[in-house]
């Protein structure tokens, strides 16, 4: 196995099969464009297991993902894909950068889900971009942008319903997509990366306390403590719901 790419939270390895990569989930945690760094013990296994479960849920509902199989607690096989340099954020409730950008109060329920695109570029600090920017920079075609928006909203409906059954409110989340590069594929769009407490804001539906209800990476970003316990709670509740 050769290392193909090492990111902040995962390492990708090639395998003997050109259509299959191995994704290893790390315990390393970063925030604020990697200016804050740390370790969340057990995060790799939790994020891998949560992502595998959610990818299975989405595949079962007809959303094409890169997920093939979970091969170890912190490892999954994924399809070879060319990742688009975009982060698609879907929001149901105002939090994080949306509150800073718009002045909306954290916790404000949005009338409709909001889709935002960010340009994946560490040097620029992953800026918010409009669809015109995306076309100008040729990060995706107009038809791909439309597909990303529709897919993301569909994923939001499916995840929102699922998380509700787990007693968790899905506040917002970030998705990444890739172009299928497995040999013989027709090059469709695949949902890629991960869906985990690192990439979603998840609030305990049974709590209204603004700090106690946080079950996601905001506990690390904002130094709220109890990170491992929160991630563990998310995993237990999610894995208890069959897909
Ligand atoms: N997010 C992510 N990776 C990033 C930036 C954001 O997974 O590089 C997720 C984040 O966890 C949250 C959502 O995207 O669930 C929206 O994040 P926001 O734009 O509010 O940025 P933040 O406040 O996290 O900097």
PDB file of C-alpha atoms and ligand atoms in Angstrom:
ATOM      1  CA  UNK A   1       0.000   0.000   0.000  1.00  0.00           C
ATOM      2  CA  UNK A   2       1.346   3.427  -0.935  1.00  0.00           C
ATOM      3  CA  UNK A   3       0.305   6.630   0.750  1.00  0.00           C
ATOM      4  CA  UNK A   4      -1.565   8.676  -1.853  1.00  0.00           C
ATOM      5  CA  UNK A   5      -2.491  11.665   0.269  1.00  0.00           C
ATOM      6  CA  UNK A   6      -2.422  12.702   3.916  1.00  0.00           C
ATOM      7  CA  UNK A   7      -4.957  15.253   5.081  1.00  0.00           C
ATOM      8  CA  UNK A   8      -5.731  16.704   8.494  1.00  0.00           C
ATOM      9  CA  UNK A   9      -8.055  13.881   9.582  1.00  0.00           C
ATOM     10  CA  UNK A  10      -7.410  11.007   7.176  1.00  0.00           C
ATOM     11  CA  UNK A  11      -4.741   9.194   5.171  1.00  0.00           C
ATOM     12  CA  UNK A  12      -5.565   7.713   1.760  1.00  0.00           C
ATOM     13  CA  UNK A  13      -3.675   4.661   0.505  1.00  0.00           C
ATOM     14  CA  UNK A  14      -3.703   3.011  -2.898  1.00  0.00           C
ATOM     15  CA  UNK A  15      -4.483  -0.734  -3.070  1.00  0.00           C
ATOM     16  CA  UNK A  16      -3.802  -3.502  -5.619  1.00  0.00           C
ATOM     17  CA  UNK A  17      -7.138  -2.596  -7.201  1.00  0.00           C
ATOM     18  CA  UNK A  18      -7.008   0.690  -9.195  1.00  0.00           C
ATOM     19  CA  UNK A  19     -10.677   1.316  -8.405  1.00  0.00           C
ATOM     20  CA  UNK A  20     -10.248   0.980  -4.635  1.00  0.00           C
ATOM     21  CA  UNK A  21      -8.523   3.224  -2.087  1.00  0.00           C
ATOM     22  CA  UNK A  22      -8.134   2.681   1.645  1.00  0.00           C
ATOM     23  CA  UNK A  23      -9.109   5.582   3.902  1.00  0.00           C
ATOM     24  CA  UNK A  24      -7.575   5.616   7.399  1.00  0.00           C
ATOM     25  CA  UNK A  25      -9.263   7.888   9.958  1.00  0.00           C
ATOM     26  CA  UNK A  26      -6.884   9.620  12.405  1.00  0.00           C
ATOM     27  CA  UNK A  27      -7.398  10.836  15.983  1.00  0.00           C
ATOM     28  CA  UNK A  28      -5.783  14.193  15.036  1.00  0.00           C
ATOM     29  CA  UNK A  29      -8.086  17.188  15.340  1.00  0.00           C
ATOM     30  CA  UNK A  30      -7.625  20.630  13.806  1.00  0.00           C
ATOM     31  CA  UNK A  31      -9.783  23.745  13.717  1.00  0.00           C
ATOM     32  CA  UNK A  32      -9.612  27.330  12.459  1.00  0.00           C
ATOM     33  CA  UNK A  33      -7.660  26.420   9.313  1.00  0.00           C
ATOM     34  CA  UNK A  34      -5.290  24.201  11.404  1.00  0.00           C
ATOM     35  CA  UNK A  35      -4.290  27.059  13.748  1.00  0.00           C
ATOM     36  CA  UNK A  36      -5.689  24.925  16.614  1.00  0.00           C
ATOM     37  CA  UNK A  37      -4.434  21.348  16.855  1.00  0.00           C
ATOM     38  CA  UNK A  38      -5.081  18.456  19.207  1.00  0.00           C
ATOM     39  CA  UNK A  39      -5.998  14.799  19.588  1.00  0.00           C
ATOM     40  CA  UNK A  40      -9.409  13.349  20.300  1.00  0.00           C
ATOM     41  CA  UNK A  41      -8.801   9.823  21.628  1.00  0.00           C
ATOM     42  CA  UNK A  42     -10.870   7.256  19.707  1.00  0.00           C
ATOM     43  CA  UNK A  43     -12.049   9.815  17.111  1.00  0.00           C
ATOM     44  CA  UNK A  44     -10.688   7.835  14.142  1.00  0.00           C
ATOM     45  CA  UNK A  45     -12.722   4.764  14.996  1.00  0.00           C
ATOM     46  CA  UNK A  46     -15.840   6.750  15.883  1.00  0.00           C
ATOM     47  CA  UNK A  47     -15.805   8.907  12.736  1.00  0.00           C
ATOM     48  CA  UNK A  48     -15.117   5.882  10.548  1.00  0.00           C
ATOM     49  CA  UNK A  49     -17.973   3.862  12.074  1.00  0.00           C
ATOM     50  CA  UNK A  50     -20.413   6.807  12.007  1.00  0.00           C
ATOM     51  CA  UNK A  51     -19.508   7.624   8.391  1.00  0.00           C
ATOM     52  CA  UNK A  52     -19.851   3.985   7.314  1.00  0.00           C
ATOM     53  CA  UNK A  53     -23.319   3.772   8.882  1.00  0.00           C
ATOM     54  CA  UNK A  54     -24.488   7.033   7.298  1.00  0.00           C
ATOM     55  CA  UNK A  55     -23.050   6.148   3.873  1.00  0.00           C
ATOM     56  CA  UNK A  56     -24.980   2.855   4.052  1.00  0.00           C
ATOM     57  CA  UNK A  57     -28.144   4.763   4.931  1.00  0.00           C
ATOM     58  CA  UNK A  58     -27.676   7.136   1.990  1.00  0.00           C
ATOM     59  CA  UNK A  59     -26.744   4.365  -0.483  1.00  0.00           C
ATOM     60  CA  UNK A  60     -29.903   2.528   0.577  1.00  0.00           C
ATOM     61  CA  UNK A  61     -31.885   5.665  -0.338  1.00  0.00           C
ATOM     62  CA  UNK A  62     -30.251   5.860  -3.774  1.00  0.00           C
ATOM     63  CA  UNK A  63     -27.474   8.406  -3.145  1.00  0.00           C
ATOM     64  CA  UNK A  64     -24.239   7.309  -4.857  1.00  0.00           C
ATOM     65  CA  UNK A  65     -21.310   7.445  -2.422  1.00  0.00           C
ATOM     66  CA  UNK A  66     -17.641   6.446  -2.541  1.00  0.00           C
ATOM     67  CA  UNK A  67     -18.154   3.973   0.332  1.00  0.00           C
ATOM     68  CA  UNK A  68     -17.404   0.294  -0.336  1.00  0.00           C
ATOM     69  CA  UNK A  69     -16.873  -1.371   3.050  1.00  0.00           C
ATOM     70  CA  UNK A  70     -15.531  -0.781   6.557  1.00  0.00           C
ATOM     71  CA  UNK A  71     -12.464  -3.029   6.832  1.00  0.00           C
ATOM     72  CA  UNK A  72     -11.266  -2.081  10.357  1.00  0.00           C
ATOM     73  CA  UNK A  73     -12.601   0.128  13.167  1.00  0.00           C
ATOM     74  CA  UNK A  74     -10.714   3.115  11.692  1.00  0.00           C
ATOM     75  CA  UNK A  75     -10.453   2.077   8.025  1.00  0.00           C
ATOM     76  CA  UNK A  76     -12.801   1.925   5.082  1.00  0.00           C
ATOM     77  CA  UNK A  77     -12.440   0.992   1.430  1.00  0.00           C
ATOM     78  CA  UNK A  78     -13.656   3.712  -0.914  1.00  0.00           C
ATOM     79  CA  UNK A  79     -14.002   4.089  -4.670  1.00  0.00           C
ATOM     80  CA  UNK A  80     -11.303   6.000  -6.519  1.00  0.00           C
ATOM     81  CA  UNK A  81     -12.628   9.501  -7.190  1.00  0.00           C
ATOM     82  CA  UNK A  82     -11.343  12.933  -8.234  1.00  0.00           C
ATOM     83  CA  UNK A  83     -12.440  15.165  -5.365  1.00  0.00           C
ATOM     84  CA  UNK A  84     -13.957  18.491  -6.442  1.00  0.00           C
ATOM     85  CA  UNK A  85     -12.251  21.418  -4.636  1.00  0.00           C
ATOM     86  CA  UNK A  86     -15.517  22.487  -3.019  1.00  0.00           C
ATOM     87  CA  UNK A  87     -17.067  22.111   0.403  1.00  0.00           C
ATOM     88  CA  UNK A  88     -20.845  22.125   0.281  1.00  0.00           C
ATOM     89  CA  UNK A  89     -22.394  23.258   3.565  1.00  0.00           C
ATOM     90  CA  UNK A  90     -26.090  22.717   4.291  1.00  0.00           C
ATOM     91  CA  UNK A  91     -27.677  24.520   7.230  1.00  0.00           C
ATOM     92  CA  UNK A  92     -31.004  24.060   9.015  1.00  0.00           C
ATOM     93  CA  UNK A  93     -30.235  26.250  12.033  1.00  0.00           C
ATOM     94  CA  UNK A  94     -27.926  29.282  12.175  1.00  0.00           C
ATOM     95  CA  UNK A  95     -24.556  28.636  13.852  1.00  0.00           C
ATOM     96  CA  UNK A  96     -20.830  29.187  13.337  1.00  0.00           C
ATOM     97  CA  UNK A  97     -19.687  31.266  10.375  1.00  0.00           C
ATOM     98  CA  UNK A  98     -23.268  32.013   9.230  1.00  0.00           C
ATOM     99  CA  UNK A  99     -23.948  33.946  12.422  1.00  0.00           C
ATOM    100  CA  UNK A 100     -20.700  35.913  11.983  1.00  0.00           C
ATOM    101  CA  UNK A 101     -21.450  36.662   8.309  1.00  0.00           C
ATOM    102  CA  UNK A 102     -25.126  37.598   8.646  1.00  0.00           C
ATOM    103  CA  UNK A 103     -25.703  38.647  12.258  1.00  0.00           C
ATOM    104  CA  UNK A 104     -28.346  35.917  12.616  1.00  0.00           C
ATOM    105  CA  UNK A 105     -28.544  34.714  16.234  1.00  0.00           C
ATOM    106  CA  UNK A 106     -27.093  31.221  16.833  1.00  0.00           C
ATOM    107  CA  UNK A 107     -30.010  28.790  17.108  1.00  0.00           C
ATOM    108  CA  UNK A 108     -32.294  30.640  14.672  1.00  0.00           C
ATOM    109  CA  UNK A 109     -34.269  28.019  12.739  1.00  0.00           C
ATOM    110  CA  UNK A 110     -33.949  28.762   9.006  1.00  0.00           C
ATOM    111  CA  UNK A 111     -37.192  28.865   6.967  1.00  0.00           C
ATOM    112  CA  UNK A 112     -35.574  26.649   4.315  1.00  0.00           C
ATOM    113  CA  UNK A 113     -32.297  24.714   4.316  1.00  0.00           C
ATOM    114  CA  UNK A 114     -29.457  26.944   3.129  1.00  0.00           C
ATOM    115  CA  UNK A 115     -26.795  25.611   0.734  1.00  0.00           C
ATOM    116  CA  UNK A 116     -23.380  27.316   0.659  1.00  0.00           C
ATOM    117  CA  UNK A 117     -20.247  26.566  -1.362  1.00  0.00           C
ATOM    118  CA  UNK A 118     -16.721  27.062  -0.023  1.00  0.00           C
ATOM    119  CA  UNK A 119     -13.569  26.887  -2.166  1.00  0.00           C
ATOM    120  CA  UNK A 120     -11.250  24.221  -0.682  1.00  0.00           C
ATOM    121  CA  UNK A 121      -8.010  26.173  -0.578  1.00  0.00           C
ATOM    122  CA  UNK A 122      -5.954  26.300   2.629  1.00  0.00           C
ATOM    123  CA  UNK A 123      -3.897  29.303   1.477  1.00  0.00           C
ATOM    124  CA  UNK A 124      -7.052  31.355   0.962  1.00  0.00           C
ATOM    125  CA  UNK A 125      -8.669  29.988   4.134  1.00  0.00           C
ATOM    126  CA  UNK A 126     -11.492  28.119   2.316  1.00  0.00           C
ATOM    127  CA  UNK A 127     -13.534  31.219   1.293  1.00  0.00           C
ATOM    128  CA  UNK A 128     -17.275  31.275   0.650  1.00  0.00           C
ATOM    129  CA  UNK A 129     -17.846  31.377  -3.120  1.00  0.00           C
ATOM    130  CA  UNK A 130     -20.857  32.088  -5.317  1.00  0.00           C
ATOM    131  CA  UNK A 131     -21.859  29.875  -8.242  1.00  0.00           C
ATOM    132  CA  UNK A 132     -20.428  32.574 -10.562  1.00  0.00           C
ATOM    133  CA  UNK A 133     -17.059  32.271  -8.769  1.00  0.00           C
ATOM    134  CA  UNK A 134     -17.197  28.482  -9.154  1.00  0.00           C
ATOM    135  CA  UNK A 135     -17.824  28.804 -12.903  1.00  0.00           C
ATOM    136  CA  UNK A 136     -15.176  31.515 -13.290  1.00  0.00           C
ATOM    137  CA  UNK A 137     -12.534  29.407 -11.528  1.00  0.00           C
ATOM    138  CA  UNK A 138     -13.767  26.284 -13.380  1.00  0.00           C
ATOM    139  CA  UNK A 139     -14.105  24.357 -10.102  1.00  0.00           C
ATOM    140  CA  UNK A 140     -17.291  22.699 -11.410  1.00  0.00           C
ATOM    141  CA  UNK A 141     -19.608  23.069 -14.408  1.00  0.00           C
ATOM    142  CA  UNK A 142     -23.056  24.708 -14.112  1.00  0.00           C
ATOM    143  CA  UNK A 143     -24.688  21.292 -14.425  1.00  0.00           C
ATOM    144  CA  UNK A 144     -22.428  19.846 -11.713  1.00  0.00           C
ATOM    145  CA  UNK A 145     -23.225  22.799  -9.424  1.00  0.00           C
ATOM    146  CA  UNK A 146     -26.948  22.130  -9.893  1.00  0.00           C
ATOM    147  CA  UNK A 147     -26.421  18.416  -9.159  1.00  0.00           C
ATOM    148  CA  UNK A 148     -24.360  19.211  -6.036  1.00  0.00           C
ATOM    149  CA  UNK A 149     -27.104  21.477  -4.734  1.00  0.00           C
ATOM    150  CA  UNK A 150     -29.862  18.905  -5.354  1.00  0.00           C
ATOM    151  CA  UNK A 151     -27.816  16.015  -3.935  1.00  0.00           C
ATOM    152  CA  UNK A 152     -26.899  18.013  -0.827  1.00  0.00           C
ATOM    153  CA  UNK A 153     -30.514  18.936  -0.117  1.00  0.00           C
ATOM    154  CA  UNK A 154     -31.552  15.302  -0.581  1.00  0.00           C
ATOM    155  CA  UNK A 155     -28.801  14.173   1.812  1.00  0.00           C
ATOM    156  CA  UNK A 156     -30.009  16.818   4.281  1.00  0.00           C
ATOM    157  CA  UNK A 157     -33.599  15.489   4.249  1.00  0.00           C
ATOM    158  CA  UNK A 158     -32.416  11.913   4.751  1.00  0.00           C
ATOM    159  CA  UNK A 159     -29.917  12.759   7.499  1.00  0.00           C
ATOM    160  CA  UNK A 160     -32.261  15.149   9.293  1.00  0.00           C
ATOM    161  CA  UNK A 161     -34.946  12.438   9.565  1.00  0.00           C
ATOM    162  CA  UNK A 162     -32.396   9.820  10.655  1.00  0.00           C
ATOM    163  CA  UNK A 163     -30.752  12.034  13.302  1.00  0.00           C
ATOM    164  CA  UNK A 164     -34.184  12.982  14.661  1.00  0.00           C
ATOM    165  CA  UNK A 165     -34.774   9.267  15.384  1.00  0.00           C
ATOM    166  CA  UNK A 166     -31.493   9.305  17.342  1.00  0.00           C
ATOM    167  CA  UNK A 167     -32.587  12.280  19.476  1.00  0.00           C
ATOM    168  CA  UNK A 168     -30.116  14.535  17.656  1.00  0.00           C
ATOM    169  CA  UNK A 169     -30.827  17.828  15.894  1.00  0.00           C
ATOM    170  CA  UNK A 170     -28.885  18.250  12.651  1.00  0.00           C
ATOM    171  CA  UNK A 171     -27.881  21.926  12.739  1.00  0.00           C
ATOM    172  CA  UNK A 172     -25.523  21.997   9.731  1.00  0.00           C
ATOM    173  CA  UNK A 173     -22.931  19.871   7.970  1.00  0.00           C
ATOM    174  CA  UNK A 174     -20.280  19.881   5.253  1.00  0.00           C
ATOM    175  CA  UNK A 175     -20.134  17.509   2.284  1.00  0.00           C
ATOM    176  CA  UNK A 176     -17.464  16.822  -0.311  1.00  0.00           C
ATOM    177  CA  UNK A 177     -18.055  15.213  -3.669  1.00  0.00           C
ATOM    178  CA  UNK A 178     -15.876  13.483  -6.255  1.00  0.00           C
ATOM    179  CA  UNK A 179     -16.046  12.286  -9.836  1.00  0.00           C
ATOM    180  CA  UNK A 180     -16.100   8.474 -10.001  1.00  0.00           C
ATOM    181  CA  UNK A 181     -12.794   7.266 -11.425  1.00  0.00           C
ATOM    182  CA  UNK A 182     -13.188   3.523 -10.978  1.00  0.00           C
ATOM    183  CA  UNK A 183     -12.225   1.712 -14.216  1.00  0.00           C
ATOM    184  CA  UNK A 184     -15.217   1.455 -16.558  1.00  0.00           C
ATOM    185  CA  UNK A 185     -17.324   3.955 -14.620  1.00  0.00           C
ATOM    186  CA  UNK A 186     -19.302   6.629 -16.444  1.00  0.00           C
ATOM    187  CA  UNK A 187     -17.805   9.403 -14.278  1.00  0.00           C
ATOM    188  CA  UNK A 188     -20.832  10.228 -12.159  1.00  0.00           C
ATOM    189  CA  UNK A 189     -20.784  12.339  -9.007  1.00  0.00           C
ATOM    190  CA  UNK A 190     -20.119  10.441  -5.769  1.00  0.00           C
ATOM    191  CA  UNK A 191     -20.616  11.706  -2.220  1.00  0.00           C
ATOM    192  CA  UNK A 192     -17.128  11.352  -0.693  1.00  0.00           C
ATOM    193  CA  UNK A 193     -15.016  12.205   2.381  1.00  0.00           C
ATOM    194  CA  UNK A 194     -16.832  11.602   5.700  1.00  0.00           C
ATOM    195  CA  UNK A 195     -20.003  12.470   7.607  1.00  0.00           C
ATOM    196  CA  UNK A 196     -19.170  12.602  11.307  1.00  0.00           C
ATOM    197  CA  UNK A 197     -19.188  14.792  14.437  1.00  0.00           C
ATOM    198  CA  UNK A 198     -16.114  16.470  12.859  1.00  0.00           C
ATOM    199  CA  UNK A 199     -18.120  17.651   9.861  1.00  0.00           C
ATOM    200  CA  UNK A 200     -21.628  18.154  11.295  1.00  0.00           C
ATOM    201  CA  UNK A 201     -23.071  20.336  14.048  1.00  0.00           C
ATOM    202  CA  UNK A 202     -25.169  17.993  16.166  1.00  0.00           C
ATOM    203  CA  UNK A 203     -27.223  19.125  19.142  1.00  0.00           C
ATOM    204  CA  UNK A 204     -28.767  16.782  21.720  1.00  0.00           C
ATOM    205  CA  UNK A 205     -32.526  17.193  21.143  1.00  0.00           C
ATOM    206  CA  UNK A 206     -33.166  16.427  24.834  1.00  0.00           C
ATOM    207  CA  UNK A 207     -31.179  19.445  26.064  1.00  0.00           C
ATOM    208  CA  UNK A 208     -31.739  23.159  25.583  1.00  0.00           C
ATOM    209  CA  UNK A 209     -28.521  24.187  27.356  1.00  0.00           C
ATOM    210  CA  UNK A 210     -26.408  25.890  24.649  1.00  0.00           C
ATOM    211  CA  UNK A 211     -23.201  24.197  25.832  1.00  0.00           C
ATOM    212  CA  UNK A 212     -24.398  20.863  27.243  1.00  0.00           C
ATOM    213  CA  UNK A 213     -26.321  20.021  24.038  1.00  0.00           C
ATOM    214  CA  UNK A 214     -23.246  20.261  21.776  1.00  0.00           C
ATOM    215  CA  UNK A 215     -22.243  16.756  20.569  1.00  0.00           C
ATOM    216  CA  UNK A 216     -19.768  17.729  17.836  1.00  0.00           C
ATOM    217  CA  UNK A 217     -16.390  19.323  17.081  1.00  0.00           C
ATOM    218  CA  UNK A 218     -17.529  22.660  18.511  1.00  0.00           C
ATOM    219  CA  UNK A 219     -16.608  21.092  21.916  1.00  0.00           C
ATOM    220  CA  UNK A 220     -12.998  21.092  20.619  1.00  0.00           C
ATOM    221  CA  UNK A 221     -13.204  24.437  18.757  1.00  0.00           C
ATOM    222  CA  UNK A 222     -14.656  26.249  21.782  1.00  0.00           C
ATOM    223  CA  UNK A 223     -12.793  24.283  24.519  1.00  0.00           C
ATOM    224  CA  UNK A 224     -16.027  23.012  26.063  1.00  0.00           C
ATOM    225  CA  UNK A 225     -14.429  19.750  27.330  1.00  0.00           C
ATOM    226  CA  UNK A 226     -16.066  16.309  27.265  1.00  0.00           C
ATOM    227  CA  UNK A 227     -15.266  15.788  23.578  1.00  0.00           C
ATOM    228  CA  UNK A 228     -14.627  12.039  23.708  1.00  0.00           C
ATOM    229  CA  UNK A 229     -17.889  11.446  25.612  1.00  0.00           C
ATOM    230  CA  UNK A 230     -19.894  13.518  23.129  1.00  0.00           C
ATOM    231  CA  UNK A 231     -18.450  11.675  20.105  1.00  0.00           C
ATOM    232  CA  UNK A 232     -19.116   8.343  21.859  1.00  0.00           C
ATOM    233  CA  UNK A 233     -22.752   9.351  22.506  1.00  0.00           C
ATOM    234  CA  UNK A 234     -23.239  10.210  18.832  1.00  0.00           C
ATOM    235  CA  UNK A 235     -21.798   6.867  17.736  1.00  0.00           C
ATOM    236  CA  UNK A 236     -23.875   4.831  20.190  1.00  0.00           C
ATOM    237  CA  UNK A 237     -27.124   6.560  19.224  1.00  0.00           C
ATOM    238  CA  UNK A 238     -26.445   6.275  15.499  1.00  0.00           C
ATOM    239  CA  UNK A 239     -25.324   2.646  15.478  1.00  0.00           C
ATOM    240  CA  UNK A 240     -28.402   1.724  17.557  1.00  0.00           C
ATOM    241  CA  UNK A 241     -30.629   2.821  14.636  1.00  0.00           C
ATOM    242  CA  UNK A 242     -30.681   0.177  11.901  1.00  0.00           C
ATOM    243  CA  UNK A 243     -30.361   1.412   8.303  1.00  0.00           C
TER     244      UNK A 243
HETATM  245  N1  LIG B   1     -17.088  22.288   8.396  1.00  0.00           N
HETATM  246  C1  LIG B   1     -16.190  21.261   8.127  1.00  0.00           C
HETATM  247  N2  LIG B   1     -14.951  21.568   7.654  1.00  0.00           N
HETATM  248  C2  LIG B   1     -14.549  22.842   7.422  1.00  0.00           C
HETATM  249  C3  LIG B   1     -15.453  23.886   7.698  1.00  0.00           C
HETATM  250  C4  LIG B   1     -16.707  23.582   8.189  1.00  0.00           C
HETATM  251  O1  LIG B   1     -16.527  20.088   8.306  1.00  0.00           O
HETATM  252  O2  LIG B   1     -13.405  23.033   6.959  1.00  0.00           O
HETATM  253  C5  LIG B   1     -18.426  21.976   8.904  1.00  0.00           C
HETATM  254  C6  LIG B   1     -18.610  22.408  10.345  1.00  0.00           C
HETATM  255  O3  LIG B   1     -18.314  21.336  11.217  1.00  0.00           O
HETATM  256  C7  LIG B   1     -20.076  22.764  10.400  1.00  0.00           C
HETATM  257  C8  LIG B   1     -20.395  23.236   8.978  1.00  0.00           C
HETATM  258  O4  LIG B   1     -19.367  22.727   8.150  1.00  0.00           O
HETATM  259  O5  LIG B   1     -20.854  21.604  10.674  1.00  0.00           O
HETATM  260  C9  LIG B   1     -20.467  24.751   8.845  1.00  0.00           C
HETATM  261  O6  LIG B   1     -19.292  25.316   9.358  1.00  0.00           O
HETATM  262  P1  LIG B   1     -19.126  26.912   9.423  1.00  0.00           P
HETATM  263  O7  LIG B   1     -19.139  27.461   8.043  1.00  0.00           O
HETATM  264  O8  LIG B   1     -20.114  27.454  10.381  1.00  0.00           O
HETATM  265  O9  LIG B   1     -17.639  27.136   9.888  1.00  0.00           O
HETATM  266  P2  LIG B   1     -16.997  27.105  11.344  1.00  0.00           P
HETATM  267  O10 LIG B   1     -17.852  27.925  12.241  1.00  0.00           O
HETATM  268  O11 LIG B   1     -16.966  25.650  11.699  1.00  0.00           O
HETATM  269  O12 LIG B   1     -15.638  27.678  11.091  1.00  0.00           O
END
